[in-house]
CSV table of C-alpha atoms in Angstrom, one decimal:
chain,number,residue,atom,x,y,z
R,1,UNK,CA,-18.1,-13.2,-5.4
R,2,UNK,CA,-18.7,-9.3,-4.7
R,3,UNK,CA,-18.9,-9.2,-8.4
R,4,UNK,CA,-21.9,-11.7,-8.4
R,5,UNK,CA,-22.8,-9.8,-5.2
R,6,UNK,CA,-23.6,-6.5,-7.1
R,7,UNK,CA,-25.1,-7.7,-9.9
R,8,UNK,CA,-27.7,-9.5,-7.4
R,9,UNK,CA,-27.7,-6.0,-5.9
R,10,UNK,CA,-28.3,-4.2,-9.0
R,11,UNK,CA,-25.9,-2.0,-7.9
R,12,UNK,CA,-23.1,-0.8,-10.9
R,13,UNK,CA,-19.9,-1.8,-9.1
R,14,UNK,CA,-16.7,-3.4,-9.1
R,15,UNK,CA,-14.3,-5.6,-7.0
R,16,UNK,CA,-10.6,-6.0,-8.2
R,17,UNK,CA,-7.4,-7.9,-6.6
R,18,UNK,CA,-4.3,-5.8,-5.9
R,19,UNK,CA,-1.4,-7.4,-4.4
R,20,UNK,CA,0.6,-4.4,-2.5
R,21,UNK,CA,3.6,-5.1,0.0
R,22,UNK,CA,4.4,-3.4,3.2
R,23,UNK,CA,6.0,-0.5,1.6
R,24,UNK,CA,3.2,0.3,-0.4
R,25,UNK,CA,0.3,0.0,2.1
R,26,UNK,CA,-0.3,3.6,3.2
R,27,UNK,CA,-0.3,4.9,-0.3
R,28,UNK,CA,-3.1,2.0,-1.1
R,29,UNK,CA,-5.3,3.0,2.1
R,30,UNK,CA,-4.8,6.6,1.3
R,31,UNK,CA,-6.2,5.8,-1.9
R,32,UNK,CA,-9.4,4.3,-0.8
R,33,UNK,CA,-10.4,7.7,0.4
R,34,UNK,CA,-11.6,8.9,-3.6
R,35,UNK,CA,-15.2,9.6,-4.4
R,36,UNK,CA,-16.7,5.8,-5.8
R,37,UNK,CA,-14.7,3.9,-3.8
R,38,UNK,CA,-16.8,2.1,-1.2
R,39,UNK,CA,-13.7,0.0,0.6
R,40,UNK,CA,-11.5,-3.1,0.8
R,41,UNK,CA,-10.8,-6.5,1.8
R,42,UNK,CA,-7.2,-7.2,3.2
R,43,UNK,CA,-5.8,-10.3,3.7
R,44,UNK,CA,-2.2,-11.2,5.4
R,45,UNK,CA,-0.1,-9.7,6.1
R,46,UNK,CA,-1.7,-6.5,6.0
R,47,UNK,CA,-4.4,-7.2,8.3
R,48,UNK,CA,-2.6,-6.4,11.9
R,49,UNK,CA,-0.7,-3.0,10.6
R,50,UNK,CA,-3.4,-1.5,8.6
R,51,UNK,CA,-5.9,-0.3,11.7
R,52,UNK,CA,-2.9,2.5,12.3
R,53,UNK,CA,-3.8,4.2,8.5
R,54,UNK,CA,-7.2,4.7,9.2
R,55,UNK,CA,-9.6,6.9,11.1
R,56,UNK,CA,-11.9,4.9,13.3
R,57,UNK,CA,-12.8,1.0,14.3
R,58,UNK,CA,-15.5,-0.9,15.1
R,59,UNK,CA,-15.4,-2.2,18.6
R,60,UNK,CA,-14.7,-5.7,17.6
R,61,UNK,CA,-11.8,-4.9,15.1
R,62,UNK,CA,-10.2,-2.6,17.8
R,63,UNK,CA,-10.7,-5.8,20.3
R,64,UNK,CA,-9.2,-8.2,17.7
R,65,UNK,CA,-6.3,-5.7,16.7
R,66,UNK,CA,-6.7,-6.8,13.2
R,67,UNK,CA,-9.0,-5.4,10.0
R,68,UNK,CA,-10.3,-7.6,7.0
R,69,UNK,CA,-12.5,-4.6,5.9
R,70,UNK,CA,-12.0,-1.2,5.1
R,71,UNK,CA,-15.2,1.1,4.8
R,72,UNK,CA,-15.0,4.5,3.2
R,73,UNK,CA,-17.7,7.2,4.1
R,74,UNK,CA,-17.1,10.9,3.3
R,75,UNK,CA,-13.6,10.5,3.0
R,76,UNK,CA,-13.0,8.7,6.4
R,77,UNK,CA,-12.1,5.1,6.5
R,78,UNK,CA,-13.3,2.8,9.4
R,79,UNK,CA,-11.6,-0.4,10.4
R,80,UNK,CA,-13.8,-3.6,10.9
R,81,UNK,CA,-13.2,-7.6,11.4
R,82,UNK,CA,-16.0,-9.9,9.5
R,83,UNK,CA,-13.6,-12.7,9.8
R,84,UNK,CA,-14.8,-13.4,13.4
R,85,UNK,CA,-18.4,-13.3,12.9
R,86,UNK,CA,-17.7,-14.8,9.5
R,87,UNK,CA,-16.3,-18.1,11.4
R,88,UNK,CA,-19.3,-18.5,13.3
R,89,UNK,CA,-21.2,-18.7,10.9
R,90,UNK,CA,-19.5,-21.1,9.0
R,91,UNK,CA,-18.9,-23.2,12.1
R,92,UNK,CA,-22.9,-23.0,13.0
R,93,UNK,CA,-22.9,-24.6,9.0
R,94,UNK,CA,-20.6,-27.2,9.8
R,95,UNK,CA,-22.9,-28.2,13.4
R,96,UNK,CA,-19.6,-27.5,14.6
R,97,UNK,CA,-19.6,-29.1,18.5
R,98,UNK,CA,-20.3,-26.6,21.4
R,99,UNK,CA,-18.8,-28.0,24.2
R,100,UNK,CA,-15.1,-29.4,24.9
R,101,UNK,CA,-11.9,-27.8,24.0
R,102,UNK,CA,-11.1,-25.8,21.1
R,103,UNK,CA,-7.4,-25.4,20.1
R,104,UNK,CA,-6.8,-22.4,17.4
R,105,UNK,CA,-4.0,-23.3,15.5
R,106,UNK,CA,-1.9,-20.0,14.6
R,107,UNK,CA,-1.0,-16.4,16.4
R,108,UNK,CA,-1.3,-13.6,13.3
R,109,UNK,CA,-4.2,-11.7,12.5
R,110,UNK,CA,-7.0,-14.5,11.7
R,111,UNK,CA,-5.9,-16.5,14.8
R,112,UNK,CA,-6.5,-13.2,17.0
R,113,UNK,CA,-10.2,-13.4,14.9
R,114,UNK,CA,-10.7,-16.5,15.8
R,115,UNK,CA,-10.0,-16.6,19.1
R,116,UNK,CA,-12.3,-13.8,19.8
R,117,UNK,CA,-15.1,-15.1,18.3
R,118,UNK,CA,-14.7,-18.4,19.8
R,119,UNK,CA,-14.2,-16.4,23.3
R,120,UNK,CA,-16.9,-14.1,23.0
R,121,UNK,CA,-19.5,-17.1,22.6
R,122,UNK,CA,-17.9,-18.9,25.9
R,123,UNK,CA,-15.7,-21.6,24.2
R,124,UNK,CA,-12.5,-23.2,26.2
R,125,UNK,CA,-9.7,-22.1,23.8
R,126,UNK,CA,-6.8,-22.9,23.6
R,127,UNK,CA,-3.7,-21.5,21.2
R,128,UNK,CA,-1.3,-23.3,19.3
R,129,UNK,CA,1.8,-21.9,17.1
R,130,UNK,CA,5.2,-22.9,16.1
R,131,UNK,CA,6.5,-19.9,17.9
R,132,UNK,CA,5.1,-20.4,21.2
R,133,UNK,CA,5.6,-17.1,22.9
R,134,UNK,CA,2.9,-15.3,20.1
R,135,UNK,CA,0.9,-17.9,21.2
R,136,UNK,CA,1.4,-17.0,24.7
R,137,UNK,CA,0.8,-13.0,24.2
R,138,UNK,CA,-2.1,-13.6,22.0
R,139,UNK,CA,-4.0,-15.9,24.7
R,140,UNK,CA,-3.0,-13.2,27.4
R,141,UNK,CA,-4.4,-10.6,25.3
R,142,UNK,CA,-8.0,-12.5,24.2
R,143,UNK,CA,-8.2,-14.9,26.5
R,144,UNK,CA,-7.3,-18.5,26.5
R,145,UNK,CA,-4.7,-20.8,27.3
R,146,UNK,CA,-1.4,-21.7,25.5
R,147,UNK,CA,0.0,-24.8,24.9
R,148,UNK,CA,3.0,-26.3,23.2
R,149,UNK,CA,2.2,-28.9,20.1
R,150,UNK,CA,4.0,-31.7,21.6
R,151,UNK,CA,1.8,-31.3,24.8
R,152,UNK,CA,-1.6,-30.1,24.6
R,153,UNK,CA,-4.4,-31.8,25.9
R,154,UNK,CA,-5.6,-33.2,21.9
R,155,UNK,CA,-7.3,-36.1,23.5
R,156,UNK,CA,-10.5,-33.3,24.8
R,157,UNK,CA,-10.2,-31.5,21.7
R,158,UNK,CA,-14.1,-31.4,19.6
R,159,UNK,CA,-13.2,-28.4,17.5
R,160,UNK,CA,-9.6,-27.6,15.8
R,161,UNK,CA,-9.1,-24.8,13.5
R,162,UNK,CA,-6.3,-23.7,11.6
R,163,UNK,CA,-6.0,-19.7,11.3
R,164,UNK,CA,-2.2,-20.1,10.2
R,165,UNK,CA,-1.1,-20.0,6.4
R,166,UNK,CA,0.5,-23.5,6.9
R,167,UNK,CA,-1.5,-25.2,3.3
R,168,UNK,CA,-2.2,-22.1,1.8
R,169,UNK,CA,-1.4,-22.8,-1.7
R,170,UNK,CA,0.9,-25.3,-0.7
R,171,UNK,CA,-1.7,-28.9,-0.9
R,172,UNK,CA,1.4,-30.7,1.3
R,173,UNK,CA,2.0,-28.4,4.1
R,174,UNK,CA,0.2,-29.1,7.1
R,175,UNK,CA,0.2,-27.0,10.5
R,176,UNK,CA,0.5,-30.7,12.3
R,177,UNK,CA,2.9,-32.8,10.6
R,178,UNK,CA,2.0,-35.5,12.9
R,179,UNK,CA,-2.0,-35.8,13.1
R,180,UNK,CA,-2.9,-36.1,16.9
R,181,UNK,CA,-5.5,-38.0,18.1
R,182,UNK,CA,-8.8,-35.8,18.9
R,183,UNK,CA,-11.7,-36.5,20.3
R,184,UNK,CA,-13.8,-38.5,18.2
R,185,UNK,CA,-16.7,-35.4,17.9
R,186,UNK,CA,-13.9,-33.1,16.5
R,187,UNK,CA,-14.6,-31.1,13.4
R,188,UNK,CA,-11.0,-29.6,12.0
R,189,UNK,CA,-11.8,-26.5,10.7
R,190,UNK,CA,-8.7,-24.9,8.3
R,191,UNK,CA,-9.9,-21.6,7.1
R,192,UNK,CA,-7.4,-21.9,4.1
R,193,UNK,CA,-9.7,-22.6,1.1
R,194,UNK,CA,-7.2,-22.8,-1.5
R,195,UNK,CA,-6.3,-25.6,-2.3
R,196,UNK,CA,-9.6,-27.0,-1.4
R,197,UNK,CA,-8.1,-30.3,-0.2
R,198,UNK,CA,-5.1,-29.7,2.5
R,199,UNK,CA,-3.2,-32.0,4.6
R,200,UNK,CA,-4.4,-31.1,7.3
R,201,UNK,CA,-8.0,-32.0,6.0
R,202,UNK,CA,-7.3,-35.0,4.3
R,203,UNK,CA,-5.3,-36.5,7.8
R,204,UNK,CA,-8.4,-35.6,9.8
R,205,UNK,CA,-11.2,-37.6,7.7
R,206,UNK,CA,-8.4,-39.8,7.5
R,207,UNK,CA,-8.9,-40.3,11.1
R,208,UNK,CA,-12.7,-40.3,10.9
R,209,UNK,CA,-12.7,-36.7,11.4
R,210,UNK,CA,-14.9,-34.5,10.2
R,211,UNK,CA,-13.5,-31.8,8.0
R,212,UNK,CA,-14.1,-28.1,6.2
R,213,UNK,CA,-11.8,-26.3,4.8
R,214,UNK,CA,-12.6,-22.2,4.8
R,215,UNK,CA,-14.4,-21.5,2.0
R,216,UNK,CA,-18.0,-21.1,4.1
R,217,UNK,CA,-15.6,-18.5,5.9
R,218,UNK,CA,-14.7,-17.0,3.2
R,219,UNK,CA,-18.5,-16.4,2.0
R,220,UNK,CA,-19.6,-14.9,5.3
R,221,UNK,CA,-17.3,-12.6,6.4
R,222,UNK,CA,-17.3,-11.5,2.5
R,223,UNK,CA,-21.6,-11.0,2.3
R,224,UNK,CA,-21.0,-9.0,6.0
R,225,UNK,CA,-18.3,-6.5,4.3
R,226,UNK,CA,-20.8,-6.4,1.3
R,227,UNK,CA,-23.6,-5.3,3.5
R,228,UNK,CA,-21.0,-2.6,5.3
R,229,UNK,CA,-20.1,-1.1,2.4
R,230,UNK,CA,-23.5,-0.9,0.7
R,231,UNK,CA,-26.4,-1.4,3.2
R,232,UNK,CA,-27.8,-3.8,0.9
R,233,UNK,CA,-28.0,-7.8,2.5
R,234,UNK,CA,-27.0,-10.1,-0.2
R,235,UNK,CA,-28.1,-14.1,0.7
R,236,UNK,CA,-24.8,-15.6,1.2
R,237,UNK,CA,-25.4,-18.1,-1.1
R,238,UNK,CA,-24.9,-16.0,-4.0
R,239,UNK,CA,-21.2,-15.7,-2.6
R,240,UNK,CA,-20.9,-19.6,-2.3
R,241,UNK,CA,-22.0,-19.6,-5.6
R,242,UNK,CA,-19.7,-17.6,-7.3
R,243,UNK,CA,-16.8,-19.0,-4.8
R,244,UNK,CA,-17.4,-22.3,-6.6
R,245,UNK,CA,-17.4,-21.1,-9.9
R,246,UNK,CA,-14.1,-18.9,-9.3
R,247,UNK,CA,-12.5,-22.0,-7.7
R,248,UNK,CA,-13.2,-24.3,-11.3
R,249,UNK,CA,-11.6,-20.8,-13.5
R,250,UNK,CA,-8.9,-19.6,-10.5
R,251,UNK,CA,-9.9,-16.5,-10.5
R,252,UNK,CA,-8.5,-14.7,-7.4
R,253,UNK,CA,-11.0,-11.7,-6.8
R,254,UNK,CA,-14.5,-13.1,-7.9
C-alpha cells in the first residue's frame, strides 16, 4: 500500500518487508539512520522494545510505550504510534457505538494503543488477557479496569476489540473460545486482518454481531506514517485499495 501510496504521490520510493528477530533489532534501527531512508513500520514484537534505540518520541508514543513508526530526519530517528489514531478512525468507519463498555482484548503493544485511544476519547475500558496480571499493569498504567474472562461484565459490552495475536494467521484461533453474550449494539472489532475471516469474527455475526476485522486499521495508521515520513496526505483509500489487491496476490509489504 505505501507502494501505491508513492506512486499517487509521485514521489520515487520504495517500501520492503524485512523480518528481523530480537537479536537483530538494533543493528536494523541503526540502519534506518542512512541518507534516502525516510523510516519504518514495526509490527510485534518489536513494537514495545524499539522506543529505547531511538532518539526522540512523540508524546503519544512515549504515553502508549509502544512505536509502529519510525521517522528518520537528519540522521535522528523519532518514535511515533499511528495505531491509536489509526483505530479511531477505523472505528468512526465502522459507526462503531459511543457509549457502554468497551473491553480490549490483549496486554502487548497494540492493546496499550488501543487502550489509549479509546481512553483519551472518554470510553469505559475495560482489559482482557489470558495472563491477567499484564492486564492488570496495563489498565493501571492507561487507565481502565481489569477483568478476568470468566467474569467480566460482557452483558454491557457495545464495543469489543481484539489487540492480541490470537487469529493471526491461524483462521481457528480465537481470543474467546467460548463467544459471550454482548450487548446486542456490540461491534467486535479484531484488528488482525489476515486471515480476513477469524473466529472470533465469524462467532460474533454468528450471534448477530456486527463485525470488522482490521484491515480499515491497517489503512489508517499506514496513510498517517506516510504523511510523517513525507509531508505529503495520501486519501486513505488509495491504501484500501492496494490492501485489497495485496490480500487476492498475498503479498506482505504492499
Amino acid at each position: 500500500m505505501h507502494r501505491a501510496a508513492f506512486a499517487h504521490a509521485g514521489i520515487d520510493g520504495g517500501y520492503t518487508a524485512r523480518r528481523v528477530g530480537a537479536a537483530g533489532l538494533p543493528e536494523a534501527v541503526a540502519g534506518l539512520r542512512q541518507p534516502g531512508v525516510l523510516g519504518a513500520n514495526l509490527s510485534l514484537p518489536h513494537k514495545e522494545s524499539v522506543p529505547a534505540l531511538l532518539d526522540d518520541l512523540t508524546p503519544a508514543a512515549r504515553a502508549i510505550g509502544a512505536v509502529n513508526t519510525v521517522i528518520h530526519s537528519g540522521g535522528r530517528l523519532r518514535g511515533d504510534n499511528t495505531d491509536a489514531p489509526g483505530l479511531l478512525a477505523a472505528l468512526a468507519d465502522a459507526d462503531a457505538p459511543t457509549g457502554g463498555l468497551s473491553v480490549v482484548l490483549g496486554a502487548g503493544g497494540a492493546a496499550r494503543a488501543a487502550v489509549y485511544a479509546l481512553r483519551q476519547t472518554g470510553h469505559d475500558v475495560l482489559v482482557v488477557n489470558r495472563t491477567h496480571a499484564r492486564a492488570q499493569a496495563l489498565a493501571a498504567e492507561l487507565g481502565g479496569r481489569a477483568a478476568w474472562p470468566e467474569t467480566a461484565p460482557w452483558s454491557a459490552v457495545t464495543l469489543l476489540v481484539n489487540a492480541s495475536s490470537a487469529g493471526l494467521d491461524a483462521p481457528d484461533d480465537s481470543p474467546l473460545p467460548t463467544f459471550p453474550r454482548l450487548d446486542r449494539r456490540a461491534l467486535v472489532y479484531d484488528m488482525v486482518y489476515r486471515p480476513a475471516e477469524t473466529r472470533l469474527l465469524r462467532d460474533a455475526r454468528a450471534a448477530g454481531l456486527r463485525a470488522e476485522n482490521g484491515l480499515g486499521m491497517l489503512a489508517h495508521q499506514a496513510r498517517l506514517a506516510f504523511t510523517a515520513w513525507t509531508g505529503v496526505d495520501v486519501p486513505v483509500t488509495v491504501f484500501l485499495e492496494a490492501l485489497k489487491a495485496a490480500e487476492a496476490t498475498g503479498d506482505p509489504a504492499p
